[in-house]
Short mmCIF file of C-alpha atoms in Angstrom, two decimals:
data_model
loop_
_atom_site.label_atom_id
_atom_site.label_comp_id
_atom_site.label_asym_id
_atom_site.label_seq_id
_atom_site.Cartn_x
_atom_site.Cartn_y
_atom_site.Cartn_z
CA UNK A 1 92.33 79.01 108.01
CA UNK A 2 95.61 80.10 106.48
CA UNK A 3 94.00 83.20 104.98
CA UNK A 4 92.82 84.16 108.42
CA UNK A 5 96.33 83.50 109.85
CA UNK A 6 97.76 85.74 107.06
CA UNK A 7 95.23 88.57 108.18
CA UNK A 8 96.37 88.11 111.84
CA UNK A 9 99.98 88.16 110.73
CA UNK A 10 99.33 91.56 108.98
CA UNK A 11 97.69 93.01 112.13
CA UNK A 12 100.68 91.78 114.21
CA UNK A 13 103.11 93.25 111.74
CA UNK A 14 101.42 96.70 111.83
CA UNK A 15 101.49 96.58 115.68
CA UNK A 16 105.10 95.41 115.70
CA UNK A 17 106.26 98.07 113.24
CA UNK A 18 104.53 100.81 115.26
CA UNK A 19 105.99 99.91 118.51
CA UNK A 20 109.46 99.39 117.03
CA UNK A 21 109.14 102.83 115.39
CA UNK A 22 108.46 104.20 118.89
CA UNK A 23 111.46 102.45 120.38
CA UNK A 24 113.48 103.72 117.47
CA UNK A 25 112.58 107.40 118.14
CA UNK A 26 113.86 106.93 121.74
CA UNK A 27 116.92 104.80 121.27
CA UNK A 28 117.81 105.30 117.55
CA UNK A 29 117.47 102.86 114.61
CA UNK A 30 120.39 100.63 115.40
CA UNK A 31 119.73 100.10 119.05
CA UNK A 32 115.99 99.58 118.53
CA UNK A 33 116.99 96.89 115.92
CA UNK A 34 119.19 95.22 118.41
CA UNK A 35 116.50 95.32 121.11
CA UNK A 36 113.86 93.95 118.72
CA UNK A 37 115.95 90.95 117.64
CA UNK A 38 117.26 90.24 121.29
CA UNK A 39 113.69 90.14 122.51
CA UNK A 40 112.77 87.92 119.54
CA UNK A 41 115.62 85.56 120.23
CA UNK A 42 114.61 85.22 123.94
CA UNK A 43 110.97 84.67 122.80
CA UNK A 44 111.68 81.91 120.31
CA UNK A 45 114.09 80.08 122.77
CA UNK A 46 111.39 80.13 125.37
CA UNK A 47 108.67 78.88 122.95
CA UNK A 48 111.18 76.09 121.85
CA UNK A 49 111.74 75.18 125.44
CA UNK A 50 108.03 75.08 126.38
CA UNK A 51 107.25 73.14 123.24
CA UNK A 52 110.21 70.85 123.85
CA UNK A 53 111.44 71.42 120.34
CA UNK A 54 115.02 70.64 119.53
CA UNK A 55 116.89 73.28 117.83
CA UNK A 56 118.40 72.26 114.53
CA UNK A 57 122.11 72.05 113.93
CA UNK A 58 123.58 74.80 111.92
CA UNK A 59 126.67 72.94 111.04
CA UNK A 60 126.60 71.88 107.38
CA UNK A 61 123.75 74.14 106.57
CA UNK A 62 124.14 76.10 103.29
CA UNK A 63 124.83 79.80 104.02
CA UNK A 64 121.98 80.88 101.73
CA UNK A 65 119.57 79.52 104.40
CA UNK A 66 120.92 82.09 106.84
CA UNK A 67 119.92 84.98 104.47
CA UNK A 68 116.36 85.38 106.04
CA UNK A 69 118.08 86.36 109.23
CA UNK A 70 120.09 89.02 107.53
CA UNK A 71 117.09 90.19 105.49
CA UNK A 72 115.06 90.31 108.77
CA UNK A 73 117.60 92.67 110.41
CA UNK A 74 117.83 94.87 107.32
CA UNK A 75 114.01 95.12 107.08
CA UNK A 76 113.58 96.08 110.75
CA UNK A 77 116.45 98.68 110.42
CA UNK A 78 114.87 100.14 107.31
CA UNK A 79 111.49 100.37 109.11
CA UNK A 80 113.30 102.09 112.03
CA UNK A 81 114.93 104.58 109.68
CA UNK A 82 111.68 105.27 107.72
CA UNK A 83 109.04 105.51 110.54
CA UNK A 84 110.23 108.52 112.36
CA UNK A 85 110.47 110.50 109.10
CA UNK A 86 107.45 109.28 106.90
CA UNK A 87 105.29 107.56 109.52
CA UNK A 88 103.98 104.06 110.21
CA UNK A 89 101.18 104.23 107.60
CA UNK A 90 103.33 105.27 104.68
CA UNK A 91 106.20 102.97 105.59
CA UNK A 92 103.81 100.00 105.80
CA UNK A 93 102.04 100.85 102.73
CA UNK A 94 105.12 101.26 100.56
CA UNK A 95 106.59 98.12 102.14
CA UNK A 96 103.57 96.15 101.38
CA UNK A 97 103.64 97.30 97.82
CA UNK A 98 107.30 96.22 97.57
CA UNK A 99 106.38 92.89 98.96
CA UNK A 100 103.50 92.49 96.45
CA UNK A 101 105.77 93.37 93.51
CA UNK A 102 108.51 90.95 94.65
CA UNK A 103 106.05 88.18 95.36
CA UNK A 104 104.59 88.49 91.78
CA UNK A 105 108.16 88.29 90.27
CA UNK A 106 109.11 85.22 92.51
CA UNK A 107 105.85 83.39 91.57
CA UNK A 108 105.82 84.36 87.92
CA UNK A 109 109.43 83.05 87.33
CA UNK A 110 109.40 80.36 90.05
CA UNK A 111 112.40 81.89 91.84
CA UNK A 112 114.00 80.36 94.90
CA UNK A 113 112.45 76.95 94.18
CA UNK A 114 108.81 78.25 94.26
CA UNK A 115 106.33 76.67 91.83
CA UNK A 116 105.66 78.85 88.79
CA UNK A 117 102.35 80.81 88.99
CA UNK A 118 102.28 83.02 86.11
CA UNK A 119 100.79 86.49 86.47
CA UNK A 120 97.42 86.32 84.83
CA UNK A 121 95.59 89.21 83.19
CA UNK A 122 92.70 88.62 85.57
CA UNK A 123 94.95 89.96 88.36
CA UNK A 124 95.91 93.29 86.62
CA UNK A 125 92.83 95.17 87.92
CA UNK A 126 93.68 94.23 91.57
CA UNK A 127 97.33 94.95 91.05
CA UNK A 128 96.41 98.29 89.48
CA UNK A 129 94.15 99.32 92.23
CA UNK A 130 96.90 98.57 94.80
CA UNK A 131 99.52 100.35 92.71
CA UNK A 132 97.30 103.40 92.45
CA UNK A 133 96.66 103.38 96.17
CA UNK A 134 100.43 103.23 96.73
CA UNK A 135 101.01 106.11 94.48
CA UNK A 136 98.28 108.17 96.12
CA UNK A 137 99.75 107.35 99.59
CA UNK A 138 103.21 108.46 98.43
CA UNK A 139 102.15 111.70 96.69
CA UNK A 140 99.74 113.10 99.34
#
């Protein structure tokens, strides 16, 4: 089930990046980032209301737990800067490659409290194919 959800997530990300890139072309990267996150805030508040979820208290929360919000804004802003210049496909491909590399590092060393999952030699072929694909996408 979770692997299917991950595929759906990838499809939704591609659609999101495409439309946000289109908004960015019309409004600029900074305004489109603001629009994107404002709509996102409204959406999650509505979902929380419908599901009757209580929002957690932020008082006393470690600042490090707010980092994903900052990284989310930076990620969307970088997409908005890249898409008008290099397109959705190349932006998505290079971003996916960066995610893969960082994920391997995080799991291999057990960073951020993740369990250690050493990069095994059996994965070298798959990683090499993805790396080659990224290189081809960048150079063509």
